[in-house]
Short mmCIF file of C-alpha atoms and ligand atoms in Angstrom, two decimals:
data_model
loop_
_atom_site.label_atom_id
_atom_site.label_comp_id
_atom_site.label_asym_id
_atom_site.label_seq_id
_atom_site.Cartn_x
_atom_site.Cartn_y
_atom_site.Cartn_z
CA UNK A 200 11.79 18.37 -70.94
CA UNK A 201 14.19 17.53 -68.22
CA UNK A 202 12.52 16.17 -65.09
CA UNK A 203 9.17 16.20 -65.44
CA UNK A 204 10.75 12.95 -66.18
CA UNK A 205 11.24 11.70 -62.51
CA UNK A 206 13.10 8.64 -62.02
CA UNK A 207 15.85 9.73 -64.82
CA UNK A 208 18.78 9.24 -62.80
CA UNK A 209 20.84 8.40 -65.35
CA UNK A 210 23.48 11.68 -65.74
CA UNK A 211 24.19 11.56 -69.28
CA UNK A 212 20.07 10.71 -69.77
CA UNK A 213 19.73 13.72 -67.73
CA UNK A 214 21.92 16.27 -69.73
CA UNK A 215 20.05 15.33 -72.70
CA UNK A 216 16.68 16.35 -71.16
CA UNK A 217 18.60 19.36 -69.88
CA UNK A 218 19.33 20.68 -73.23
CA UNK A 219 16.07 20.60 -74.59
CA UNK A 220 14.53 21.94 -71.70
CA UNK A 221 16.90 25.14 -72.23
CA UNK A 222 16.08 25.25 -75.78
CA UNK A 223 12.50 25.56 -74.75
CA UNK A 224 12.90 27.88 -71.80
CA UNK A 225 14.73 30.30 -74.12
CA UNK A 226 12.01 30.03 -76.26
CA UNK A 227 8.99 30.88 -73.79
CA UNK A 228 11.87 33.84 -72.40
CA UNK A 229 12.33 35.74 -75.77
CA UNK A 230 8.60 35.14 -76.21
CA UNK A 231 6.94 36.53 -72.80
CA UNK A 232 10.08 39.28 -72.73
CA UNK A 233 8.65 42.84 -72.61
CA UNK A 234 5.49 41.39 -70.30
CA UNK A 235 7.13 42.66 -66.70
CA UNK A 236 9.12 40.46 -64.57
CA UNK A 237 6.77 39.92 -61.79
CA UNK A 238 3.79 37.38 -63.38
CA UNK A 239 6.25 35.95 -65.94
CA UNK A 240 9.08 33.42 -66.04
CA UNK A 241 9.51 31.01 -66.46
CA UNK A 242 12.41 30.18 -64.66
CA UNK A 243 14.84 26.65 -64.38
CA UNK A 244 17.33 26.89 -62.05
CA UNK A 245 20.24 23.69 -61.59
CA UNK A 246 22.40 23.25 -58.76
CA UNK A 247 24.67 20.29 -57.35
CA UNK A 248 22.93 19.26 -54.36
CA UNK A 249 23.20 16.20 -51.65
CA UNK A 250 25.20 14.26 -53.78
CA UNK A 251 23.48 14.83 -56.90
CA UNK A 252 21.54 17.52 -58.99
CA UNK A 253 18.71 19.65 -58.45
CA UNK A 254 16.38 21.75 -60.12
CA UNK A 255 13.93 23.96 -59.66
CA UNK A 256 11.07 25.21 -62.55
CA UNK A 257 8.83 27.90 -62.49
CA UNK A 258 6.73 27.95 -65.60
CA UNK A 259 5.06 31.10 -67.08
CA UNK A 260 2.42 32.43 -65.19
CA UNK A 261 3.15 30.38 -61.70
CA UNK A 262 1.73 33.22 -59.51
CA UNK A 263 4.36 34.25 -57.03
CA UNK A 264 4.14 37.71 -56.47
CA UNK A 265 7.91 38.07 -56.27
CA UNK A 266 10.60 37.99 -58.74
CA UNK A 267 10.43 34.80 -59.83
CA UNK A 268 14.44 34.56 -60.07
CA UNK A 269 14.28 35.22 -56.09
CA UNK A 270 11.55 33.01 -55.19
CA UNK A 271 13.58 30.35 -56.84
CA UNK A 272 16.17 31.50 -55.10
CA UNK A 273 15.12 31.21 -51.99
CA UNK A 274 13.68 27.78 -52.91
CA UNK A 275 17.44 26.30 -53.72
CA UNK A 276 18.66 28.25 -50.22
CA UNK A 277 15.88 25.72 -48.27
CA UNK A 278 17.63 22.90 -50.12
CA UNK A 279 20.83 24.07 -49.34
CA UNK A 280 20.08 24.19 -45.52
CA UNK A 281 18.66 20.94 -45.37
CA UNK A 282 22.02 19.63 -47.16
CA UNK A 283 24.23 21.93 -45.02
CA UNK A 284 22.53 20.31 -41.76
CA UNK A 285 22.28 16.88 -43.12
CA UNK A 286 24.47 15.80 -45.31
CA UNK A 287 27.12 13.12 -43.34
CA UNK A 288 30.06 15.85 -44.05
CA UNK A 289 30.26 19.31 -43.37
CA UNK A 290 31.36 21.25 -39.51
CA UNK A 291 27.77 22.66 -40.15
CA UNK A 292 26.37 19.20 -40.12
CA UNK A 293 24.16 18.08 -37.59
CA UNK A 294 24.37 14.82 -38.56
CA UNK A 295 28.21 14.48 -38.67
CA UNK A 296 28.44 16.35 -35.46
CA UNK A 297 26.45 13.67 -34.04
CA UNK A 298 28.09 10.60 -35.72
CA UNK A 299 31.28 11.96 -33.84
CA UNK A 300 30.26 12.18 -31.18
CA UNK A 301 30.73 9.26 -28.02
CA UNK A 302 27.51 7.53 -26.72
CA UNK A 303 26.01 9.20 -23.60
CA UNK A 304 26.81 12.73 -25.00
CA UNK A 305 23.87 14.98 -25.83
CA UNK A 306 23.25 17.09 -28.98
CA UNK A 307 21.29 19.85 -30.02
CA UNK A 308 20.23 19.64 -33.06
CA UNK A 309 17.98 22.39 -35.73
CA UNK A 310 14.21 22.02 -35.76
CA UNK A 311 14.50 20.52 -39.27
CA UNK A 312 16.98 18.03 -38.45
CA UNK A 313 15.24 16.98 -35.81
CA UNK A 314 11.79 17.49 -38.04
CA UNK A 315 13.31 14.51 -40.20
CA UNK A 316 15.06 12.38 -37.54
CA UNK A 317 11.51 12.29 -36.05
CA UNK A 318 10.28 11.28 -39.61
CA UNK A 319 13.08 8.55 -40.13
CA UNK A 320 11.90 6.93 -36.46
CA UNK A 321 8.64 6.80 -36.80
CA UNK A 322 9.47 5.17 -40.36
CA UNK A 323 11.32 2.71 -38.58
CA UNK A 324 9.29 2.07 -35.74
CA UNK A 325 6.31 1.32 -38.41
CA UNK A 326 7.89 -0.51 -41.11
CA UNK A 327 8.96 -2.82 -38.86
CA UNK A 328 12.40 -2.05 -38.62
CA UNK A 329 12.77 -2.48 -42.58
CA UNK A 330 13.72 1.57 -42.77
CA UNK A 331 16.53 1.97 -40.95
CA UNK A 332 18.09 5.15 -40.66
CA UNK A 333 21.42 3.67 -38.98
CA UNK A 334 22.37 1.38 -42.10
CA UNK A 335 26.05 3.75 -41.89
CA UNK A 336 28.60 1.32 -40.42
CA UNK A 337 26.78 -1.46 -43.10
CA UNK A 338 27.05 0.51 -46.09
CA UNK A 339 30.74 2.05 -45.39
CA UNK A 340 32.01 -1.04 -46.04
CA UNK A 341 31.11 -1.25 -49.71
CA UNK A 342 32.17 0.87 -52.56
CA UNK A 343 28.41 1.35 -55.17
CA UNK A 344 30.62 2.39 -57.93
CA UNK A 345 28.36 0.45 -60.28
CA UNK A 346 31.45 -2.11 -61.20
CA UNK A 347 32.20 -5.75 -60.52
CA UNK A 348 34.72 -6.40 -57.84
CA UNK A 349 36.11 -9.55 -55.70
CA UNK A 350 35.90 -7.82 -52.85
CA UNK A 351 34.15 -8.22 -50.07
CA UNK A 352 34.45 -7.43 -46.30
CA UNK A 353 35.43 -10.44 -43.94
CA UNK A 354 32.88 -12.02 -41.76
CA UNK A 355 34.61 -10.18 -38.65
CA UNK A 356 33.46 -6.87 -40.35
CA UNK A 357 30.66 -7.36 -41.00
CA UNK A 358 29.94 -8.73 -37.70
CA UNK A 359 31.22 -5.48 -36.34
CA UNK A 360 29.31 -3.30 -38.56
CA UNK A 361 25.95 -5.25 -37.56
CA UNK A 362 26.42 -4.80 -34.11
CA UNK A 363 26.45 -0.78 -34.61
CA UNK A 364 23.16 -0.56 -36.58
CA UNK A 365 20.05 -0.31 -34.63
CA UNK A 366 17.78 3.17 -34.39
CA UNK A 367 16.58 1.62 -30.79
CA UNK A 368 20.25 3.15 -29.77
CA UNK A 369 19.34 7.07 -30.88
CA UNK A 370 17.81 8.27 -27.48
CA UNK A 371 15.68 11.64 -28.22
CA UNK A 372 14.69 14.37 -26.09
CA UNK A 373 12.07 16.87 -26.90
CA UNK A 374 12.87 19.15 -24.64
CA UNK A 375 15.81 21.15 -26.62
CA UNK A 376 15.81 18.71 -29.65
CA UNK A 377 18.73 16.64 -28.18
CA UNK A 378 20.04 13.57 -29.63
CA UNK A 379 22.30 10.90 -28.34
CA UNK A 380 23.76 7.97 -28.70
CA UNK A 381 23.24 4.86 -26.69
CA UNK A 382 26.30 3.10 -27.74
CA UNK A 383 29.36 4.16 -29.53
CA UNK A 384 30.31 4.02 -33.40
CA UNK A 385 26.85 4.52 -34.63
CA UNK A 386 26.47 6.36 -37.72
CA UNK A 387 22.62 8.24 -38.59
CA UNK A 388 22.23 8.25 -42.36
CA UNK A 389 19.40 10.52 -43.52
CA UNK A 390 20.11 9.17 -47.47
CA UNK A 391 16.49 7.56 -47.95
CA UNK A 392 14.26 10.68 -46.84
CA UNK A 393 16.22 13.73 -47.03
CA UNK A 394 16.23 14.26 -50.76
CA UNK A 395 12.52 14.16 -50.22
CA UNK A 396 12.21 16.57 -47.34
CA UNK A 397 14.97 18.95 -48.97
CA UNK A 398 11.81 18.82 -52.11
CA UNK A 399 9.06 19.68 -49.80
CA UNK A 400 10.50 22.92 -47.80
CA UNK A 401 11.49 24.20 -51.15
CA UNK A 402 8.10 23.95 -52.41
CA UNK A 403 6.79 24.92 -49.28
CA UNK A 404 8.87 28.11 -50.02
CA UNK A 405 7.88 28.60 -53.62
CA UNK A 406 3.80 27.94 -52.07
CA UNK A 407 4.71 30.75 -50.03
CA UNK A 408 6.17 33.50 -52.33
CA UNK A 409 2.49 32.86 -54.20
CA UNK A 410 3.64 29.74 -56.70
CA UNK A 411 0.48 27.56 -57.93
CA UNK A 412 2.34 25.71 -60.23
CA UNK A 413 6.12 24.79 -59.64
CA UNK A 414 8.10 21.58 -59.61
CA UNK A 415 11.22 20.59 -57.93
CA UNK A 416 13.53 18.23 -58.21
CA UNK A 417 16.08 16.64 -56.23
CA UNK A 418 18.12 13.99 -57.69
CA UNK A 419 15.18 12.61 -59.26
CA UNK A 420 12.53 13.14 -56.29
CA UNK A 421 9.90 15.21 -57.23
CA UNK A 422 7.40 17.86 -55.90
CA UNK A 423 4.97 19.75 -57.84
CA UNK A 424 1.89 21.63 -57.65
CA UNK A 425 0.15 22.81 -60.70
CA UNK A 426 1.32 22.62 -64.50
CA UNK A 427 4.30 22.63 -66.39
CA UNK A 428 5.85 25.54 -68.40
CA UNK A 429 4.01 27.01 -71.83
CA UNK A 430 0.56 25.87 -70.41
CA UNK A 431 0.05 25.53 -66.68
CA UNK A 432 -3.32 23.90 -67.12
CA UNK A 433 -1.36 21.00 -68.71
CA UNK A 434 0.06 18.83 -66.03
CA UNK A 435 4.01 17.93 -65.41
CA UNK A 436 5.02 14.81 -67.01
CA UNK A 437 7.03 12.55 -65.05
CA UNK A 438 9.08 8.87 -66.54
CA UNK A 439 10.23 5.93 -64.94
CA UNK A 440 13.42 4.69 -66.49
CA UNK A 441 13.68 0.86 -67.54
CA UNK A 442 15.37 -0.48 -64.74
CA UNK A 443 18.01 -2.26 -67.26
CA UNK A 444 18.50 0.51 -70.23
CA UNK A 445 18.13 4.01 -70.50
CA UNK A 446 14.60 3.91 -71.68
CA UNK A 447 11.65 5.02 -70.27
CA UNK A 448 9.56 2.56 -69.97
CA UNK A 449 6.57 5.10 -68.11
CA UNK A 450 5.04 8.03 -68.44
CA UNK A 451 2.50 9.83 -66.37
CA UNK A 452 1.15 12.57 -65.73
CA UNK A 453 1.29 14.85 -61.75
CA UNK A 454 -0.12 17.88 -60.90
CA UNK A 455 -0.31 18.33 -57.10
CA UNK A 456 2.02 15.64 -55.98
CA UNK A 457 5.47 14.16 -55.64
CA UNK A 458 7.32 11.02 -56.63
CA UNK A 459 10.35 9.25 -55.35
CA UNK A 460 12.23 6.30 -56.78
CA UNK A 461 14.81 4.10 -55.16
CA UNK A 462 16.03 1.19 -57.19
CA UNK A 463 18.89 -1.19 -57.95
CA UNK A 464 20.36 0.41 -60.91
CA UNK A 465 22.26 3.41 -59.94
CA UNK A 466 24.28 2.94 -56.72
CA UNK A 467 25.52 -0.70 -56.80
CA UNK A 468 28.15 -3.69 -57.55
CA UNK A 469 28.74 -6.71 -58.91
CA UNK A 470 30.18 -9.42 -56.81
CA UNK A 471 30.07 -13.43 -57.59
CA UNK A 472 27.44 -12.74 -60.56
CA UNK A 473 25.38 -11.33 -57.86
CA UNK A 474 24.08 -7.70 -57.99
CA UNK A 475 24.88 -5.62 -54.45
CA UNK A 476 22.16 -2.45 -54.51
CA UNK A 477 22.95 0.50 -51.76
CA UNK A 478 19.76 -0.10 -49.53
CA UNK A 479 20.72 -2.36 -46.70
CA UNK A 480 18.27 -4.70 -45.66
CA UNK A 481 18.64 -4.34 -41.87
CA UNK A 482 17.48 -8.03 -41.30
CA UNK A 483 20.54 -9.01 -42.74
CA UNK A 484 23.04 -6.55 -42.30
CA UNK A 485 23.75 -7.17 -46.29
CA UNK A 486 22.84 -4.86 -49.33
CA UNK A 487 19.92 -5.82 -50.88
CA UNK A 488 20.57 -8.47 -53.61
CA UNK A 489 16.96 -9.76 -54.79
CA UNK A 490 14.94 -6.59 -54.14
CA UNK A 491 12.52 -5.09 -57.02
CA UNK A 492 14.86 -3.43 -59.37
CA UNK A 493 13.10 -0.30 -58.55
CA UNK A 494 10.21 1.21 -56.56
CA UNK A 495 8.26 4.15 -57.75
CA UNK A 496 6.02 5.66 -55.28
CA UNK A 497 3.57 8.92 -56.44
CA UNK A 498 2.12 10.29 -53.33
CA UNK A 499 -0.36 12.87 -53.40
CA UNK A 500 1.44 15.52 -51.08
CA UNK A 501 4.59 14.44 -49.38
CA UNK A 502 7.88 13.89 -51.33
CA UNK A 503 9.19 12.93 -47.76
CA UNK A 504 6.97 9.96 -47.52
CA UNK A 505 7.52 9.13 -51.13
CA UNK A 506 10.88 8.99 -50.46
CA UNK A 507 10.81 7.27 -47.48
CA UNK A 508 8.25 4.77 -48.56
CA UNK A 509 10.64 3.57 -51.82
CA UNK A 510 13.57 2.63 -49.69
CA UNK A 511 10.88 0.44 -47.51
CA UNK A 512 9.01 -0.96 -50.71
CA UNK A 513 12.79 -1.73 -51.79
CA UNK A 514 13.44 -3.84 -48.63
CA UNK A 515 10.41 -5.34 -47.89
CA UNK A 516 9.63 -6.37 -51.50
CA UNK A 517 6.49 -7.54 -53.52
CA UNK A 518 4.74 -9.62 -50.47
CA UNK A 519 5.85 -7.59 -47.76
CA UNK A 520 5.61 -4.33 -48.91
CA UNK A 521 1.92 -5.17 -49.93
CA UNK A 522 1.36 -5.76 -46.46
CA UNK A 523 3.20 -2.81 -45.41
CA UNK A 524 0.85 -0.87 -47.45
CA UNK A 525 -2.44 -2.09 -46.22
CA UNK A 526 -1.36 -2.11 -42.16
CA UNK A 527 -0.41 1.55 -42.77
CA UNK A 528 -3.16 2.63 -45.54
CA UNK A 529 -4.70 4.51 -42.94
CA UNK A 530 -1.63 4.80 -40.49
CA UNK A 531 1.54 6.25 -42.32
CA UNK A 532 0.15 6.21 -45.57
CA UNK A 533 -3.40 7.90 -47.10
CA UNK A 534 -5.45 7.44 -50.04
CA UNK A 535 -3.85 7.97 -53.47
CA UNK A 536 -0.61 6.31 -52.61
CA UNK A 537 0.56 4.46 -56.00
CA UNK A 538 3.54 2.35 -56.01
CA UNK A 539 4.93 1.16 -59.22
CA UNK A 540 7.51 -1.94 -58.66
CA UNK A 541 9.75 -3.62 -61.02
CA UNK A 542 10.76 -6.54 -60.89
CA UNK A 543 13.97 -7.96 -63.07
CA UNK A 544 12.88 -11.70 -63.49
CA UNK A 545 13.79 -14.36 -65.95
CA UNK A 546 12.15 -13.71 -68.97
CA UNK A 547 11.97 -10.09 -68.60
CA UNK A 548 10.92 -7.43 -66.23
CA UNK A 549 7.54 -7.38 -64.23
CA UNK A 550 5.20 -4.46 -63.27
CA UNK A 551 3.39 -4.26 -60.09
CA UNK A 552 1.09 -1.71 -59.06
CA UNK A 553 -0.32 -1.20 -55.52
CA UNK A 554 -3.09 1.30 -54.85
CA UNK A 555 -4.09 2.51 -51.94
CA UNK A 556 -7.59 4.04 -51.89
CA UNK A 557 -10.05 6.25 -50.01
CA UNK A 558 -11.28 3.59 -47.68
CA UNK A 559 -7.67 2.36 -46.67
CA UNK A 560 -7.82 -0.70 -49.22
CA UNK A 561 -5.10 -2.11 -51.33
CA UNK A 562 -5.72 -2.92 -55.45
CA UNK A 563 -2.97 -4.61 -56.87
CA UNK A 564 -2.28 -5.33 -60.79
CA UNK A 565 0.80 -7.50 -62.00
CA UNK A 566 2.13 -7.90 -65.24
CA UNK A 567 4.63 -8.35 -67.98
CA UNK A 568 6.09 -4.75 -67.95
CA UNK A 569 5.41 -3.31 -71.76
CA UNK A 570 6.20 0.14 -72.62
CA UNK A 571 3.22 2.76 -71.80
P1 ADP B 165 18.46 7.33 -53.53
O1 ADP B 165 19.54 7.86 -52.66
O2 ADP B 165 18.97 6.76 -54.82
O3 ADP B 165 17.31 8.24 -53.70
P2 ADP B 165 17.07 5.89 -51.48
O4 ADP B 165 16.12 6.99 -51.25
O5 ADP B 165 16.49 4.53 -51.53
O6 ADP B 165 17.89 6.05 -52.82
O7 ADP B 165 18.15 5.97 -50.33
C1 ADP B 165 19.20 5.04 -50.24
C2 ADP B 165 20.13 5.51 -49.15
O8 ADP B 165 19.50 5.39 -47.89
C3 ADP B 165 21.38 4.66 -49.04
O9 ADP B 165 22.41 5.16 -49.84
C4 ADP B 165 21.69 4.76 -47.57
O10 ADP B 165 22.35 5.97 -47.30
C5 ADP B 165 20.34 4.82 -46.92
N1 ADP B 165 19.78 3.49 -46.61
C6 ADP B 165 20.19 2.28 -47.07
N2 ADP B 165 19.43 1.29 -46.59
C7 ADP B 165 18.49 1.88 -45.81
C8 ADP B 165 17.40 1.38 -45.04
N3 ADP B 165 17.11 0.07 -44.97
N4 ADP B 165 16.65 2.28 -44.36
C9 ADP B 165 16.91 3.61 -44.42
N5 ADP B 165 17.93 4.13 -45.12
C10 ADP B 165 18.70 3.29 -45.82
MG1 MG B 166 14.32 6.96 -50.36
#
């Protein structure tokens, strides 16, 4: 099955999933052909998306009352926009449009780029500055190739780089969705949330054409509602990958839901023995270097805030992110939030689990990390 196994990010991990997942979708095809097009499926589409893959799923029997082939579609078109308007390249870019753009200048921006700048300030404003969706002039001066280097920029750059991050300098106006800057050579960086919002509006498409049970996935950020393929009653399975090997060291099961993952084991380098991840802790101006080697956060209905949430969990760690959790329970957060941390430590690699539950409290279970 490919990604009901969230938190795969390894490619080659991810091709082998792929190819069983075909082999099985062929199989449910030849079987249901004959039945009409309409209730059937089901239907996997892959696509190269914001920097990485996606993929939609229809299983058999997930209710849109379109062809399924369009619904999914026009499910990959709502990721596409979000990409076209978001992504840091592109002449259709919001974002870059902005990023070039000299302080004091105003721009219009789409309703769904503005929809998720929104998002990414009030993530900021709440995490205490942890989320940060100006890390850009930071982060371009390292290279996450995954490889050990001497390099590393002088003090002077960095310097410079630190005195261009700050969301306080994005000044907003409602009235016509207008961004600006307040001082030059900012850079906005929607990386942490728009993988998760690009997740949502397709499902919010595939709700719409009729789907009860779909999941998509964006680079490993997941939104589903219903079942998987075969048997919609039986829910998606989703993974979370050993943050040191290819393993999976997780399963569990989501029906209505999403989950994100952000982690030290995909984008980073090596430097002085010391391992360089690609979320910036904005209290330093550095990449993270002791962080939890990955978050895992299953939210019941927002891939956005799962997404969103992991980079934050990733910065503010195992104390502070437990105290991000319970100040927002009730605030950013709601009931159901899980967040599964791991920790690489001496002697092997620890599990935390926070829980946030219906009356805004926090459980919290640590262990040795076995395989479940
Ligand atoms: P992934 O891209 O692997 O899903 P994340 O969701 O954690 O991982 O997003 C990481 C990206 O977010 C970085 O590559 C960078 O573009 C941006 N980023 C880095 N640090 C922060 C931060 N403190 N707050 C918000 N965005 C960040
Ligand atoms: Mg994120």
């Amino acid at each position: 099955m490919p990604n009901f196994d969230a938190g795969m990010r390894s490619r080659s991990l991810g091709r082998t999933f792929l190819i069983a997942a075909f082999a099985m979708m062929l199989g449910y095809y030849l079987s249901s052909a004959g039945r009409g097009w309409f209730s059937s499926g089901p239907v996997v589409r892959n696509f190269e998306t914001m920097n990485t893959y996606g993929r939609i799923t229809l299983p058999e029997g997930s209710g849109v009352t379109i062809d399924p082939e369009l619904a999914v579609a026009e499910a990959e078109a709502a990721v596409a926009r979000v990409n076209t308007l978001m992504s840091p390249f592109g002449d259709a870019s919001d974002i870059k449009r902005l990023n070039e753009t000299p302080a004091g200048t105003w721009i219009a921006v789409d309703p769904l780029t503005w929809r998720v700048v929104m998002e990414s300030l009030r993530w900021h404003r709440l995490s205490g500055g942890a989320f940060d969706p100006t890390v850009g002039p930071v982060k371009a001066l390292f290279t996450f190739d995954g490889r050990e280097t001497d390099d590393f920029p002088s003090d002077d750059a960095l310097a410079d780089a630190r005195s261009r991050v700050g969301a306080d300098k994005l000044r907003f106006e409602r009235e016509g969705m207008r961004l600006s800057w307040a001082a030059d050579g900012m850079r906005l960086d929607l990386g942490a949330i728009a993988k998760g919002f690009a997740a949502d509006l397709a499902m919010e498409s595939l709700i719409r054409n009729g789907a009860r049970h779909a999941l998509v996935d964006i680079g490993g950020e997941l939104r589903a509602v219903g079942g998987k393929p075969g048997d919609a009653r039986e829910p998606w399975r989703a993974g979370i990958r050993h943050p040191r090997d290819d393993d999976v060291i997780e399963r569990f099961e989501l029906v209505d839901g999403a989950v994100a993952t952000s982690g030290d084991y995909e984008r980073f380098f090596v430097h002085d023995g010391v391992r360089y991840e690609h979320i910036i802790d904005p209290r330093t101006g550095l990449p993270m270097t002791e962080g939890p080697a990955s978050v895992t956060v299953i939210h019941p209905t927002s891939c956005l805030a799962a997404d969103a949430l992991a980079t934050t969990m990733c910065v503010l760690g195992e104390r502070g992110g437990e105290a991000f959790l319970r100040d927002q329970a009730l605030g950013l957060l709601s009931s159901g939030v899980r967040v599964v941390m791991l920790l690489a430590e001496e002697g092997g690699v620890r599990r935390v689990e926070m829980l946030v539950d219906a009356e805004g409290g926090v459980t919290v279970e640590s262990a040795a990390a076995s395989l479940r």
